[in-house]
Amino acid sequence: MENKMKFRNVDKRRLVIVVAAVIMMGFALSFLNRTNLGTDPCTMFNLGMSRILGLSLGTWQAVFNSFLFIFVFIFAKNQIGWGTLANMFLVGYSFDFFTWLNDKWIPAGAFDPMAVRILVMIPALFIFIIAASAYMGASLGTSPYDAISYILADKIKKVPFRVVRICYDLVVCVAGWALGSTLGVVTVIMSLALGPVITWMTDNVIDKYIISDKK
């Protein structure tokens, strides 16, 4: 496999799509976090660590991603591109910004009723899936967290990638739960079904209607 980073000859349209997508991921995660029904495994872990360290999610996630980036650079340069950098920094800081807006404009206690939390969770989860699909479909690089799963699967060749990924997410979920983050229904959905759903969405919606010129 060619082990080159994806920074050259980048289509500007796809780069704009990637930047918009990761910002929308942060937007969706800010609402999912407010529902207290869980987030994706990586965000769950990072929320726990950021609380313990007294840092914003964006700041801690930038530090954590930079650490993971070292391993990705060594073992899987082909996973690195502009999308990698966008994911490393924009998801977390977008989350911080939209959380600040939520706290400022949405009254305290607005998310207390379970019915409200579910009504917010459904569109937020849908937005996250669409945004993540657009980000992945642009093929401009993988987030350090996701790239690590590919590195592990490459090293453990006898185990299918899907099994490796589920185990990987499960370990991160347990770590996030131990750090005090919410292990909720959204976490379970994202751990077990997010990958296949994003793959389907990328193949049937994103590639056809949003990034139709992808080579």
PDB file of N, CA and C in Angstrom, residues 42-118:
ATOM      1  N   CYS A  42     -14.846   8.040  21.323  1.00  0.00           N
ATOM      2  CA  CYS A  42     -13.697   8.945  21.407  1.00  0.00           C
ATOM      3  C   CYS A  42     -14.047  10.211  22.179  1.00  0.00           C
ATOM      4  N   THR A  43     -15.185  10.825  21.856  1.00  0.00           N
ATOM      5  CA  THR A  43     -15.608  12.033  22.560  1.00  0.00           C
ATOM      6  C   THR A  43     -15.915  11.729  24.015  1.00  0.00           C
ATOM      7  N   MET A  44     -16.489  10.564  24.274  1.00  0.00           N
ATOM      8  CA  MET A  44     -16.785  10.146  25.645  1.00  0.00           C
ATOM      9  C   MET A  44     -15.507  10.122  26.483  1.00  0.00           C
ATOM     10  N   PHE A  45     -14.467   9.509  25.949  1.00  0.00           N
ATOM     11  CA  PHE A  45     -13.180   9.454  26.647  1.00  0.00           C
ATOM     12  C   PHE A  45     -12.596  10.854  26.823  1.00  0.00           C
ATOM     13  N   ASN A  46     -12.634  11.643  25.769  1.00  0.00           N
ATOM     14  CA  ASN A  46     -12.048  12.981  25.824  1.00  0.00           C
ATOM     15  C   ASN A  46     -12.797  13.913  26.767  1.00  0.00           C
ATOM     16  N   LEU A  47     -14.110  13.753  26.864  1.00  0.00           N
ATOM     17  CA  LEU A  47     -14.877  14.556  27.818  1.00  0.00           C
ATOM     18  C   LEU A  47     -14.450  14.247  29.246  1.00  0.00           C
ATOM     19  N   GLY A  48     -14.244  12.949  29.529  1.00  0.00           N
ATOM     20  CA  GLY A  48     -13.796  12.560  30.861  1.00  0.00           C
ATOM     21  C   GLY A  48     -12.430  13.132  31.190  1.00  0.00           C
ATOM     22  N   MET A  49     -11.505  13.021  30.252  1.00  0.00           N
ATOM     23  CA  MET A  49     -10.154  13.534  30.474  1.00  0.00           C
ATOM     24  C   MET A  49     -10.144  15.053  30.605  1.00  0.00           C
ATOM     25  N   SER A  50     -10.923  15.732  29.775  1.00  0.00           N
ATOM     26  CA  SER A  50     -10.930  17.200  29.820  1.00  0.00           C
ATOM     27  C   SER A  50     -11.482  17.704  31.148  1.00  0.00           C
ATOM     28  N   ARG A  51     -12.495  17.010  31.691  1.00  0.00           N
ATOM     29  CA  ARG A  51     -13.046  17.413  32.987  1.00  0.00           C
ATOM     30  C   ARG A  51     -12.010  17.230  34.093  1.00  0.00           C
ATOM     31  N   ILE A  52     -11.331  16.095  34.081  1.00  0.00           N
ATOM     32  CA  ILE A  52     -10.338  15.811  35.120  1.00  0.00           C
ATOM     33  C   ILE A  52      -9.181  16.809  35.073  1.00  0.00           C
ATOM     34  N   LEU A  53      -8.759  17.160  33.872  1.00  0.00           N
ATOM     35  CA  LEU A  53      -7.619  18.065  33.709  1.00  0.00           C
ATOM     36  C   LEU A  53      -8.003  19.540  33.770  1.00  0.00           C
ATOM     37  N   GLY A  54      -9.310  19.812  33.757  1.00  0.00           N
ATOM     38  CA  GLY A  54      -9.760  21.195  33.799  1.00  0.00           C
ATOM     39  C   GLY A  54      -9.532  21.947  32.502  1.00  0.00           C
ATOM     40  N   LEU A  55      -9.545  21.219  31.390  1.00  0.00           N
ATOM     41  CA  LEU A  55      -9.353  21.820  30.072  1.00  0.00           C
ATOM     42  C   LEU A  55     -10.650  21.767  29.279  1.00  0.00           C
ATOM     43  N   SER A  56     -10.764  22.622  28.285  1.00  0.00           N
ATOM     44  CA  SER A  56     -11.904  22.503  27.380  1.00  0.00           C
ATOM     45  C   SER A  56     -11.716  21.251  26.535  1.00  0.00           C
ATOM     46  N   LEU A  57     -12.809  20.745  25.982  1.00  0.00           N
ATOM     47  CA  LEU A  57     -12.699  19.554  25.138  1.00  0.00           C
ATOM     48  C   LEU A  57     -11.770  19.825  23.956  1.00  0.00           C
ATOM     49  N   GLY A  58     -11.901  21.006  23.354  1.00  0.00           N
ATOM     50  CA  GLY A  58     -11.078  21.321  22.193  1.00  0.00           C
ATOM     51  C   GLY A  58      -9.596  21.292  22.497  1.00  0.00           C
ATOM     52  N   THR A  59      -9.221  21.865  23.640  1.00  0.00           N
ATOM     53  CA  THR A  59      -7.803  21.906  24.007  1.00  0.00           C
ATOM     54  C   THR A  59      -7.265  20.514  24.303  1.00  0.00           C
ATOM     55  N   TRP A  60      -8.004  19.746  25.132  1.00  0.00           N
ATOM     56  CA  TRP A  60      -7.537  18.394  25.437  1.00  0.00           C
ATOM     57  C   TRP A  60      -7.509  17.529  24.179  1.00  0.00           C
ATOM     58  N   GLN A  61      -8.541  17.647  23.344  1.00  0.00           N
ATOM     59  CA  GLN A  61      -8.600  16.806  22.149  1.00  0.00           C
ATOM     60  C   GLN A  61      -7.444  17.127  21.203  1.00  0.00           C
ATOM     61  N   ALA A  62      -7.047  18.391  21.139  1.00  0.00           N
ATOM     62  CA  ALA A  62      -5.899  18.771  20.314  1.00  0.00           C
ATOM     63  C   ALA A  62      -4.621  18.117  20.842  1.00  0.00           C
ATOM     64  N   VAL A  63      -4.468  18.095  22.165  1.00  0.00           N
ATOM     65  CA  VAL A  63      -3.294  17.461  22.777  1.00  0.00           C
ATOM     66  C   VAL A  63      -3.313  15.956  22.533  1.00  0.00           C
ATOM     67  N   PHE A  64      -4.452  15.333  22.781  1.00  0.00           N
ATOM     68  CA  PHE A  64      -4.590  13.882  22.625  1.00  0.00           C
ATOM     69  C   PHE A  64      -4.379  13.465  21.172  1.00  0.00           C
ATOM     70  N   ASN A  65      -4.991  14.209  20.258  1.00  0.00           N
ATOM     71  CA  ASN A  65      -4.836  13.895  18.835  1.00  0.00           C
ATOM     72  C   ASN A  65      -3.392  14.071  18.367  1.00  0.00           C
ATOM     73  N   SER A  66      -2.720  15.067  18.915  1.00  0.00           N
ATOM     74  CA  SER A  66      -1.317  15.276  18.544  1.00  0.00           C
ATOM     75  C   SER A  66      -0.459  14.093  18.986  1.00  0.00           C
ATOM     76  N   PHE A  67      -0.780  13.538  20.147  1.00  0.00           N
ATOM     77  CA  PHE A  67      -0.067  12.353  20.635  1.00  0.00           C
ATOM     78  C   PHE A  67      -0.325  11.163  19.717  1.00  0.00           C
ATOM     79  N   LEU A  68      -1.598  10.939  19.361  1.00  0.00           N
ATOM     80  CA  LEU A  68      -1.930   9.831  18.464  1.00  0.00           C
ATOM     81  C   LEU A  68      -1.328  10.042  17.079  1.00  0.00           C
ATOM     82  N   PHE A  69      -1.256  11.301  16.671  1.00  0.00           N
ATOM     83  CA  PHE A  69      -0.732  11.632  15.343  1.00  0.00           C
ATOM     84  C   PHE A  69       0.695  11.110  15.156  1.00  0.00           C
ATOM     85  N   ILE A  70       1.475  11.107  16.224  1.00  0.00           N
ATOM     86  CA  ILE A  70       2.854  10.615  16.138  1.00  0.00           C
ATOM     87  C   ILE A  70       2.880   9.168  15.663  1.00  0.00           C
ATOM     88  N   PHE A  71       1.995   8.337  16.244  1.00  0.00           N
ATOM     89  CA  PHE A  71       1.943   6.925  15.858  1.00  0.00           C
ATOM     90  C   PHE A  71       1.427   6.761  14.428  1.00  0.00           C
ATOM     91  N   VAL A  72       0.446   7.581  14.072  1.00  0.00           N
ATOM     92  CA  VAL A  72      -0.092   7.504  12.710  1.00  0.00           C
ATOM     93  C   VAL A  72       0.979   7.910  11.701  1.00  0.00           C
ATOM     94  N   PHE A  73       1.739   8.934  12.028  1.00  0.00           N
ATOM     95  CA  PHE A  73       2.807   9.393  11.134  1.00  0.00           C
ATOM     96  C   PHE A  73       3.861   8.301  10.929  1.00  0.00           C
ATOM     97  N   ILE A  74       4.129   7.540  11.982  1.00  0.00           N
ATOM     98  CA  ILE A  74       5.146   6.486  11.900  1.00  0.00           C
ATOM     99  C   ILE A  74       4.636   5.267  11.138  1.00  0.00           C
ATOM    100  N   PHE A  75       3.393   4.856  11.444  1.00  0.00           N
ATOM    101  CA  PHE A  75       2.908   3.574  10.940  1.00  0.00           C
ATOM    102  C   PHE A  75       1.919   3.658   9.774  1.00  0.00           C
ATOM    103  N   ALA A  76       1.302   4.811   9.558  1.00  0.00           N
ATOM    104  CA  ALA A  76       0.258   4.873   8.520  1.00  0.00           C
ATOM    105  C   ALA A  76       0.156   6.272   7.924  1.00  0.00           C
ATOM    106  N   LYS A  77       1.219   6.717   7.284  1.00  0.00           N
ATOM    107  CA  LYS A  77       1.203   8.058   6.679  1.00  0.00           C
ATOM    108  C   LYS A  77       0.082   8.214   5.657  1.00  0.00           C
ATOM    109  N   ASN A  78      -0.299   7.104   5.020  1.00  0.00           N
ATOM    110  CA  ASN A  78      -1.338   7.171   3.993  1.00  0.00           C
ATOM    111  C   ASN A  78      -2.698   7.579   4.553  1.00  0.00           C
ATOM    112  N   GLN A  79      -2.860   7.536   5.877  1.00  0.00           N
ATOM    113  CA  GLN A  79      -4.114   7.944   6.506  1.00  0.00           C
ATOM    114  C   GLN A  79      -4.158   9.447   6.796  1.00  0.00           C
ATOM    115  N   ILE A  80      -3.044  10.133   6.567  1.00  0.00           N
ATOM    116  CA  ILE A  80      -2.926  11.546   6.949  1.00  0.00           C
ATOM    117  C   ILE A  80      -3.203  12.471   5.765  1.00  0.00           C
ATOM    118  N   GLY A  81      -3.995  13.502   6.021  1.00  0.00           N
ATOM    119  CA  GLY A  81      -4.286  14.506   5.003  1.00  0.00           C
ATOM    120  C   GLY A  81      -4.867  15.742   5.663  1.00  0.00           C
ATOM    121  N   TRP A  82      -5.368  16.651   4.845  1.00  0.00           N
ATOM    122  CA  TRP A  82      -5.983  17.859   5.393  1.00  0.00           C
ATOM    123  C   TRP A  82      -7.172  17.529   6.285  1.00  0.00           C
ATOM    124  N   GLY A  83      -7.875  16.455   5.948  1.00  0.00           N
ATOM    125  CA  GLY A  83      -8.994  16.035   6.782  1.00  0.00           C
ATOM    126  C   GLY A  83      -8.556  15.608   8.165  1.00  0.00           C
ATOM    127  N   THR A  84      -7.366  15.033   8.257  1.00  0.00           N
ATOM    128  CA  THR A  84      -6.813  14.636   9.553  1.00  0.00           C
ATOM    129  C   THR A  84      -6.621  15.859  10.440  1.00  0.00           C
ATOM    130  N   LEU A  85      -5.993  16.882   9.888  1.00  0.00           N
ATOM    131  CA  LEU A  85      -5.732  18.103  10.653  1.00  0.00           C
ATOM    132  C   LEU A  85      -7.033  18.811  11.024  1.00  0.00           C
ATOM    133  N   ALA A  86      -7.980  18.841  10.095  1.00  0.00           N
ATOM    134  CA  ALA A  86      -9.271  19.477  10.377  1.00  0.00           C
ATOM    135  C   ALA A  86      -9.972  18.776  11.528  1.00  0.00           C
ATOM    136  N   ASN A  87      -9.956  17.449  11.505  1.00  0.00           N
ATOM    137  CA  ASN A  87     -10.598  16.680  12.568  1.00  0.00           C
ATOM    138  C   ASN A  87      -9.883  16.871  13.899  1.00  0.00           C
ATOM    139  N   MET A  88      -8.569  16.912  13.871  1.00  0.00           N
ATOM    140  CA  MET A  88      -7.782  17.038  15.097  1.00  0.00           C
ATOM    141  C   MET A  88      -8.149  18.272  15.905  1.00  0.00           C
ATOM    142  N   PHE A  89      -8.427  19.371  15.217  1.00  0.00           N
ATOM    143  CA  PHE A  89      -8.607  20.637  15.916  1.00  0.00           C
ATOM    144  C   PHE A  89     -10.020  21.215  15.840  1.00  0.00           C
ATOM    145  N   LEU A  90     -10.696  21.050  14.728  1.00  0.00           N
ATOM    146  CA  LEU A  90     -11.975  21.740  14.550  1.00  0.00           C
ATOM    147  C   LEU A  90     -13.146  21.075  15.248  1.00  0.00           C
ATOM    148  N   VAL A  91     -13.145  19.753  15.366  1.00  0.00           N
ATOM    149  CA  VAL A  91     -14.270  19.092  16.037  1.00  0.00           C
ATOM    150  C   VAL A  91     -14.358  19.548  17.487  1.00  0.00           C
ATOM    151  N   GLY A  92     -13.240  19.474  18.202  1.00  0.00           N
ATOM    152  CA  GLY A  92     -13.239  19.830  19.618  1.00  0.00           C
ATOM    153  C   GLY A  92     -13.540  21.291  19.874  1.00  0.00           C
ATOM    154  N   TYR A  93     -12.904  22.173  19.126  1.00  0.00           N
ATOM    155  CA  TYR A  93     -13.138  23.603  19.350  1.00  0.00           C
ATOM    156  C   TYR A  93     -14.515  24.044  18.856  1.00  0.00           C
ATOM    157  N   SER A  94     -15.047  23.376  17.839  1.00  0.00           N
ATOM    158  CA  SER A  94     -16.431  23.642  17.427  1.00  0.00           C
ATOM    159  C   SER A  94     -17.386  23.208  18.526  1.00  0.00           C
ATOM    160  N   PHE A  95     -17.106  22.062  19.130  1.00  0.00           N
ATOM    161  CA  PHE A  95     -17.896  21.592  20.275  1.00  0.00           C
ATOM    162  C   PHE A  95     -17.879  22.644  21.383  1.00  0.00           C
ATOM    163  N   ASP A  96     -16.708  23.164  21.711  1.00  0.00           N
ATOM    164  CA  ASP A  96     -16.602  24.182  22.763  1.00  0.00           C
ATOM    165  C   ASP A  96     -17.432  25.415  22.420  1.00  0.00           C
ATOM    166  N   PHE A  97     -17.343  25.856  21.172  1.00  0.00           N
ATOM    167  CA  PHE A  97     -18.059  27.067  20.760  1.00  0.00           C
ATOM    168  C   PHE A  97     -19.569  26.870  20.838  1.00  0.00           C
ATOM    169  N   PHE A  98     -20.057  25.760  20.291  1.00  0.00           N
ATOM    170  CA  PHE A  98     -21.505  25.540  20.292  1.00  0.00           C
ATOM    171  C   PHE A  98     -22.028  25.203  21.690  1.00  0.00           C
ATOM    172  N   THR A  99     -21.201  24.599  22.529  1.00  0.00           N
ATOM    173  CA  THR A  99     -21.594  24.376  23.920  1.00  0.00           C
ATOM    174  C   THR A  99     -21.733  25.713  24.640  1.00  0.00           C
ATOM    175  N   TRP A 100     -20.817  26.626  24.358  1.00  0.00           N
ATOM    176  CA  TRP A 100     -20.901  27.972  24.936  1.00  0.00           C
ATOM    177  C   TRP A 100     -22.187  28.662  24.499  1.00  0.00           C
ATOM    178  N   LEU A 101     -22.534  28.542  23.222  1.00  0.00           N
ATOM    179  CA  LEU A 101     -23.788  29.128  22.740  1.00  0.00           C
ATOM    180  C   LEU A 101     -24.993  28.472  23.399  1.00  0.00           C
ATOM    181  N   ASN A 102     -24.944  27.141  23.536  1.00  0.00           N
ATOM    182  CA  ASN A 102     -26.044  26.429  24.197  1.00  0.00           C
ATOM    183  C   ASN A 102     -26.244  26.934  25.616  1.00  0.00           C
ATOM    184  N   ASP A 103     -25.144  27.036  26.349  1.00  0.00           N
ATOM    185  CA  ASP A 103     -25.225  27.483  27.742  1.00  0.00           C
ATOM    186  C   ASP A 103     -25.742  28.913  27.841  1.00  0.00           C
ATOM    187  N   LYS A 104     -25.415  29.722  26.835  1.00  0.00           N
ATOM    188  CA  LYS A 104     -25.799  31.136  26.863  1.00  0.00           C
ATOM    189  C   LYS A 104     -27.256  31.353  26.484  1.00  0.00           C
ATOM    190  N   TRP A 105     -27.751  30.585  25.510  1.00  0.00           N
ATOM    191  CA  TRP A 105     -29.068  30.869  24.950  1.00  0.00           C
ATOM    192  C   TRP A 105     -30.157  29.880  25.348  1.00  0.00           C
ATOM    193  N   ILE A 106     -29.779  28.681  25.755  1.00  0.00           N
ATOM    194  CA  ILE A 106     -30.790  27.685  26.129  1.00  0.00           C
ATOM    195  C   ILE A 106     -30.928  27.667  27.645  1.00  0.00           C
ATOM    196  N   PRO A 107     -32.147  27.860  28.175  1.00  0.00           N
ATOM    197  CA  PRO A 107     -32.345  27.943  29.627  1.00  0.00           C
ATOM    198  C   PRO A 107     -31.884  26.685  30.353  1.00  0.00           C
ATOM    199  N   ALA A 108     -31.395  26.866  31.561  1.00  0.00           N
ATOM    200  CA  ALA A 108     -31.003  25.729  32.390  1.00  0.00           C
ATOM    201  C   ALA A 108     -32.227  24.861  32.664  1.00  0.00           C
ATOM    202  N   GLY A 109     -32.063  23.572  32.562  1.00  0.00           N
ATOM    203  CA  GLY A 109     -33.167  22.650  32.795  1.00  0.00           C
ATOM    204  C   GLY A 109     -33.980  22.322  31.565  1.00  0.00           C
ATOM    205  N   ALA A 110     -33.666  22.978  30.439  1.00  0.00           N
ATOM    206  CA  ALA A 110     -34.437  22.736  29.216  1.00  0.00           C
ATOM    207  C   ALA A 110     -34.311  21.298  28.739  1.00  0.00           C
ATOM    208  N   PHE A 111     -33.183  20.665  29.045  1.00  0.00           N
ATOM    209  CA  PHE A 111     -32.956  19.293  28.595  1.00  0.00           C
ATOM    210  C   PHE A 111     -33.297  18.257  29.665  1.00  0.00           C
ATOM    211  N   ASP A 112     -33.919  18.683  30.756  1.00  0.00           N
ATOM    212  CA  ASP A 112     -34.243  17.735  31.829  1.00  0.00           C
ATOM    213  C   ASP A 112     -35.299  16.703  31.424  1.00  0.00           C
ATOM    214  N   PRO A 113     -36.402  17.100  30.761  1.00  0.00           N
ATOM    215  CA  PRO A 113     -37.411  16.100  30.376  1.00  0.00           C
ATOM    216  C   PRO A 113     -36.844  15.094  29.369  1.00  0.00           C
ATOM    217  N   MET A 114     -37.116  13.816  29.608  1.00  0.00           N
ATOM    218  CA  MET A 114     -36.601  12.782  28.714  1.00  0.00           C
ATOM    219  C   MET A 114     -37.119  12.959  27.291  1.00  0.00           C
ATOM    220  N   ALA A 115     -38.369  13.404  27.154  1.00  0.00           N
ATOM    221  CA  ALA A 115     -38.939  13.591  25.818  1.00  0.00           C
ATOM    222  C   ALA A 115     -38.132  14.622  25.026  1.00  0.00           C
ATOM    223  N   VAL A 116     -37.733  15.699  25.683  1.00  0.00           N
ATOM    224  CA  VAL A 116     -36.930  16.733  25.022  1.00  0.00           C
ATOM    225  C   VAL A 116     -35.570  16.173  24.635  1.00  0.00           C
ATOM    226  N   ARG A 117     -34.968  15.413  25.534  1.00  0.00           N
ATOM    227  CA  ARG A 117     -33.643  14.844  25.261  1.00  0.00           C
ATOM    228  C   ARG A 117     -33.678  13.918  24.046  1.00  0.00           C
ATOM    229  N   ILE A 118     -34.742  13.118  23.945  1.00  0.00           N
ATOM    230  CA  ILE A 118     -34.867  12.207  22.803  1.00  0.00           C
ATOM    231  C   ILE A 118     -35.111  12.990  21.514  1.00  0.00           C
TER     232      ILE A 118
END
